[in-house]
Amino acid sequence: MVVLVGPMGVGKSTVGALVAERLGVGHRDTDEDIVAAEGRTIADIFVEEGEQAFRAIEKRAVHQALAEHQGVLALGGGSILDADTRALLAGLPVVYLSMDVEEAAKRTGLNVARPLLAVNPRRQWRELMEARRHLYTEVARAVVATDDRTPEEVAQAVLDALELKQA
Ligand code: S3P
């Protein structure tokens, strides 16, 4: 198993699919699980029920995926805020995909599908990272910087960091 964590827009889903392909295993994404199970977008869940309710839904989805899935798993950017989730991740091959604020601005832009960045993306992203950077680092076995790298290069760096061989 490979678990990818990191901020929104860093490419966890794209890279996760590539890593899975190279390992010949399946990939899964907890945001997609939530959207499928809830039948609505994450932005809608935030608007209709608030962040706290979303975090509870997310926690269940992450714990279920960690219990069921054997391949590559991309976690929603905020899942590591939960202490029980961090405890579950301890000892697993977790890779933190990182990027700097300029890269984040380029990749997420003014994406309204990401409610946490809807008002002032640059400032909100900085604040999110100040609150979370240590948590991503804490759960990760390896950190892979994604700045100025293609998804293919990042996928390779993830395999290298975990010393996994391509299938
Ligand atoms: C969030 C990240 C998003 C999504 C939600 C909240 C966060 O997932 O779960 O918008 O708090 O960082 P991605 O990291 O997959 O974009």
PDB file of N, CA and C in Angstrom, residues 48-95:
ATOM      1  N   GLU A  48     -23.727  23.154   2.777  1.00  0.00           N
ATOM      2  CA  GLU A  48     -24.973  22.709   3.399  1.00  0.00           C
ATOM      3  C   GLU A  48     -24.806  22.326   4.869  1.00  0.00           C
ATOM      4  N   GLU A  49     -23.639  21.775   5.211  1.00  0.00           N
ATOM      5  CA  GLU A  49     -23.495  21.247   6.583  1.00  0.00           C
ATOM      6  C   GLU A  49     -22.327  21.811   7.368  1.00  0.00           C
ATOM      7  N   GLY A  50     -21.438  22.513   6.696  1.00  0.00           N
ATOM      8  CA  GLY A  50     -20.297  23.099   7.395  1.00  0.00           C
ATOM      9  C   GLY A  50     -19.094  22.172   7.430  1.00  0.00           C
ATOM     10  N   GLU A  51     -17.955  22.762   7.766  1.00  0.00           N
ATOM     11  CA  GLU A  51     -16.708  22.001   7.725  1.00  0.00           C
ATOM     12  C   GLU A  51     -16.677  20.861   8.744  1.00  0.00           C
ATOM     13  N   GLN A  52     -17.208  21.127   9.937  1.00  0.00           N
ATOM     14  CA  GLN A  52     -17.137  20.088  10.982  1.00  0.00           C
ATOM     15  C   GLN A  52     -17.849  18.805  10.564  1.00  0.00           C
ATOM     16  N   ALA A  53     -19.028  18.977   9.985  1.00  0.00           N
ATOM     17  CA  ALA A  53     -19.778  17.809   9.521  1.00  0.00           C
ATOM     18  C   ALA A  53     -19.013  17.104   8.404  1.00  0.00           C
ATOM     19  N   PHE A  54     -18.416  17.911   7.509  1.00  0.00           N
ATOM     20  CA  PHE A  54     -17.615  17.306   6.452  1.00  0.00           C
ATOM     21  C   PHE A  54     -16.474  16.476   7.043  1.00  0.00           C
ATOM     22  N   ARG A  55     -15.814  17.009   8.071  1.00  0.00           N
ATOM     23  CA  ARG A  55     -14.676  16.283   8.666  1.00  0.00           C
ATOM     24  C   ARG A  55     -15.104  14.936   9.246  1.00  0.00           C
ATOM     25  N   ALA A  56     -16.310  14.884   9.790  1.00  0.00           N
ATOM     26  CA  ALA A  56     -16.810  13.621  10.350  1.00  0.00           C
ATOM     27  C   ALA A  56     -17.045  12.608   9.228  1.00  0.00           C
ATOM     28  N   ILE A  57     -17.638  13.085   8.141  1.00  0.00           N
ATOM     29  CA  ILE A  57     -17.867  12.214   6.979  1.00  0.00           C
ATOM     30  C   ILE A  57     -16.519  11.740   6.431  1.00  0.00           C
ATOM     31  N   GLU A  58     -15.584  12.685   6.346  1.00  0.00           N
ATOM     32  CA  GLU A  58     -14.259  12.381   5.802  1.00  0.00           C
ATOM     33  C   GLU A  58     -13.530  11.350   6.668  1.00  0.00           C
ATOM     34  N   LYS A  59     -13.644  11.517   7.972  1.00  0.00           N
ATOM     35  CA  LYS A  59     -12.960  10.586   8.876  1.00  0.00           C
ATOM     36  C   LYS A  59     -13.441   9.156   8.646  1.00  0.00           C
ATOM     37  N   ARG A  60     -14.754   8.996   8.531  1.00  0.00           N
ATOM     38  CA  ARG A  60     -15.298   7.650   8.280  1.00  0.00           C
ATOM     39  C   ARG A  60     -14.797   7.102   6.946  1.00  0.00           C
ATOM     40  N   ALA A  61     -14.795   7.969   5.930  1.00  0.00           N
ATOM     41  CA  ALA A  61     -14.371   7.529   4.589  1.00  0.00           C
ATOM     42  C   ALA A  61     -12.895   7.114   4.603  1.00  0.00           C
ATOM     43  N   VAL A  62     -12.074   7.878   5.293  1.00  0.00           N
ATOM     44  CA  VAL A  62     -10.638   7.582   5.335  1.00  0.00           C
ATOM     45  C   VAL A  62     -10.393   6.277   6.089  1.00  0.00           C
ATOM     46  N   HIS A  63     -11.067   6.106   7.221  1.00  0.00           N
ATOM     47  CA  HIS A  63     -10.851   4.882   8.007  1.00  0.00           C
ATOM     48  C   HIS A  63     -11.325   3.652   7.231  1.00  0.00           C
ATOM     49  N   GLN A  64     -12.436   3.808   6.524  1.00  0.00           N
ATOM     50  CA  GLN A  64     -12.933   2.691   5.723  1.00  0.00           C
ATOM     51  C   GLN A  64     -11.955   2.350   4.598  1.00  0.00           C
ATOM     52  N   ALA A  65     -11.466   3.366   3.915  1.00  0.00           N
ATOM     53  CA  ALA A  65     -10.539   3.120   2.802  1.00  0.00           C
ATOM     54  C   ALA A  65      -9.235   2.494   3.313  1.00  0.00           C
ATOM     55  N   LEU A  66      -8.748   2.969   4.446  1.00  0.00           N
ATOM     56  CA  LEU A  66      -7.508   2.399   4.998  1.00  0.00           C
ATOM     57  C   LEU A  66      -7.707   0.932   5.379  1.00  0.00           C
ATOM     58  N   ALA A  67      -8.899   0.591   5.823  1.00  0.00           N
ATOM     59  CA  ALA A  67      -9.174  -0.794   6.216  1.00  0.00           C
ATOM     60  C   ALA A  67      -9.347  -1.701   5.003  1.00  0.00           C
ATOM     61  N   GLU A  68      -9.909  -1.151   3.911  1.00  0.00           N
ATOM     62  CA  GLU A  68     -10.282  -1.994   2.776  1.00  0.00           C
ATOM     63  C   GLU A  68      -9.268  -2.049   1.654  1.00  0.00           C
ATOM     64  N   HIS A  69      -8.556  -0.939   1.455  1.00  0.00           N
ATOM     65  CA  HIS A  69      -7.820  -0.794   0.203  1.00  0.00           C
ATOM     66  C   HIS A  69      -6.366  -1.244   0.335  1.00  0.00           C
ATOM     67  N   GLN A  70      -5.934  -1.981  -0.688  1.00  0.00           N
ATOM     68  CA  GLN A  70      -4.564  -2.523  -0.659  1.00  0.00           C
ATOM     69  C   GLN A  70      -3.600  -1.735  -1.543  1.00  0.00           C
ATOM     70  N   GLY A  71      -4.131  -0.936  -2.453  1.00  0.00           N
ATOM     71  CA  GLY A  71      -3.275  -0.284  -3.449  1.00  0.00           C
ATOM     72  C   GLY A  71      -2.817   1.101  -3.023  1.00  0.00           C
ATOM     73  N   VAL A  72      -2.976   2.062  -3.934  1.00  0.00           N
ATOM     74  CA  VAL A  72      -2.553   3.435  -3.663  1.00  0.00           C
ATOM     75  C   VAL A  72      -3.765   4.245  -3.221  1.00  0.00           C
ATOM     76  N   LEU A  73      -3.612   4.964  -2.143  1.00  0.00           N
ATOM     77  CA  LEU A  73      -4.730   5.721  -1.583  1.00  0.00           C
ATOM     78  C   LEU A  73      -4.347   7.191  -1.425  1.00  0.00           C
ATOM     79  N   ALA A  74      -5.111   8.069  -2.080  1.00  0.00           N
ATOM     80  CA  ALA A  74      -4.919   9.509  -1.917  1.00  0.00           C
ATOM     81  C   ALA A  74      -5.926  10.022  -0.893  1.00  0.00           C
ATOM     82  N   LEU A  75      -5.432  10.703   0.129  1.00  0.00           N
ATOM     83  CA  LEU A  75      -6.327  11.226   1.172  1.00  0.00           C
ATOM     84  C   LEU A  75      -6.639  12.693   0.921  1.00  0.00           C
ATOM     85  N   GLY A  76      -7.851  13.126   1.243  1.00  0.00           N
ATOM     86  CA  GLY A  76      -8.211  14.546   1.174  1.00  0.00           C
ATOM     87  C   GLY A  76      -7.227  15.359   2.019  1.00  0.00           C
ATOM     88  N   GLY A  77      -6.962  16.571   1.550  1.00  0.00           N
ATOM     89  CA  GLY A  77      -5.922  17.410   2.159  1.00  0.00           C
ATOM     90  C   GLY A  77      -6.070  17.643   3.658  1.00  0.00           C
ATOM     91  N   GLY A  78      -7.312  17.635   4.164  1.00  0.00           N
ATOM     92  CA  GLY A  78      -7.513  17.941   5.577  1.00  0.00           C
ATOM     93  C   GLY A  78      -7.629  16.719   6.467  1.00  0.00           C
ATOM     94  N   SER A  79      -7.519  15.534   5.895  1.00  0.00           N
ATOM     95  CA  SER A  79      -7.765  14.334   6.726  1.00  0.00           C
ATOM     96  C   SER A  79      -6.790  14.198   7.884  1.00  0.00           C
ATOM     97  N   ILE A  80      -5.582  14.725   7.690  1.00  0.00           N
ATOM     98  CA  ILE A  80      -4.556  14.577   8.746  1.00  0.00           C
ATOM     99  C   ILE A  80      -4.823  15.489   9.942  1.00  0.00           C
ATOM    100  N   LEU A  81      -5.876  16.313   9.875  1.00  0.00           N
ATOM    101  CA  LEU A  81      -6.226  17.150  11.021  1.00  0.00           C
ATOM    102  C   LEU A  81      -6.748  16.296  12.170  1.00  0.00           C
ATOM    103  N   ASP A  82      -7.201  15.094  11.853  1.00  0.00           N
ATOM    104  CA  ASP A  82      -7.802  14.222  12.860  1.00  0.00           C
ATOM    105  C   ASP A  82      -6.744  13.337  13.527  1.00  0.00           C
ATOM    106  N   ALA A  83      -6.675  13.403  14.847  1.00  0.00           N
ATOM    107  CA  ALA A  83      -5.622  12.683  15.581  1.00  0.00           C
ATOM    108  C   ALA A  83      -5.764  11.166  15.435  1.00  0.00           C
ATOM    109  N   ASP A  84      -6.999  10.660  15.407  1.00  0.00           N
ATOM    110  CA  ASP A  84      -7.184   9.207  15.244  1.00  0.00           C
ATOM    111  C   ASP A  84      -6.679   8.761  13.876  1.00  0.00           C
ATOM    112  N   THR A  85      -6.932   9.585  12.876  1.00  0.00           N
ATOM    113  CA  THR A  85      -6.455   9.266  11.527  1.00  0.00           C
ATOM    114  C   THR A  85      -4.927   9.271  11.501  1.00  0.00           C
ATOM    115  N   ARG A  86      -4.323  10.269  12.150  1.00  0.00           N
ATOM    116  CA  ARG A  86      -2.850  10.303  12.188  1.00  0.00           C
ATOM    117  C   ARG A  86      -2.305   9.053  12.869  1.00  0.00           C
ATOM    118  N   ALA A  87      -2.975   8.606  13.920  1.00  0.00           N
ATOM    119  CA  ALA A  87      -2.531   7.403  14.624  1.00  0.00           C
ATOM    120  C   ALA A  87      -2.622   6.184  13.699  1.00  0.00           C
ATOM    121  N   LEU A  88      -3.696   6.120  12.914  1.00  0.00           N
ATOM    122  CA  LEU A  88      -3.852   4.995  11.972  1.00  0.00           C
ATOM    123  C   LEU A  88      -2.762   5.000  10.905  1.00  0.00           C
ATOM    124  N   LEU A  89      -2.291   6.171  10.563  1.00  0.00           N
ATOM    125  CA  LEU A  89      -1.292   6.283   9.494  1.00  0.00           C
ATOM    126  C   LEU A  89       0.114   5.928   9.969  1.00  0.00           C
ATOM    127  N   ALA A  90       0.303   5.924  11.274  1.00  0.00           N
ATOM    128  CA  ALA A  90       1.637   5.644  11.814  1.00  0.00           C
ATOM    129  C   ALA A  90       2.100   4.261  11.351  1.00  0.00           C
ATOM    130  N   GLY A  91       3.276   4.209  10.801  1.00  0.00           N
ATOM    131  CA  GLY A  91       3.826   2.928  10.373  1.00  0.00           C
ATOM    132  C   GLY A  91       3.476   2.563   8.942  1.00  0.00           C
ATOM    133  N   LEU A  92       2.532   3.277   8.312  1.00  0.00           N
ATOM    134  CA  LEU A  92       2.190   2.984   6.915  1.00  0.00           C
ATOM    135  C   LEU A  92       3.125   3.753   5.972  1.00  0.00           C
ATOM    136  N   PRO A  93       3.262   3.258   4.737  1.00  0.00           N
ATOM    137  CA  PRO A  93       4.107   3.967   3.779  1.00  0.00           C
ATOM    138  C   PRO A  93       3.407   5.217   3.232  1.00  0.00           C
ATOM    139  N   VAL A  94       3.488   6.287   4.018  1.00  0.00           N
ATOM    140  CA  VAL A  94       2.812   7.537   3.689  1.00  0.00           C
ATOM    141  C   VAL A  94       3.818   8.502   3.053  1.00  0.00           C
ATOM    142  N   VAL A  95       3.428   9.091   1.924  1.00  0.00           N
ATOM    143  CA  VAL A  95       4.287  10.095   1.286  1.00  0.00           C
ATOM    144  C   VAL A  95       3.556  11.429   1.278  1.00  0.00           C
TER     145      VAL A  95
END
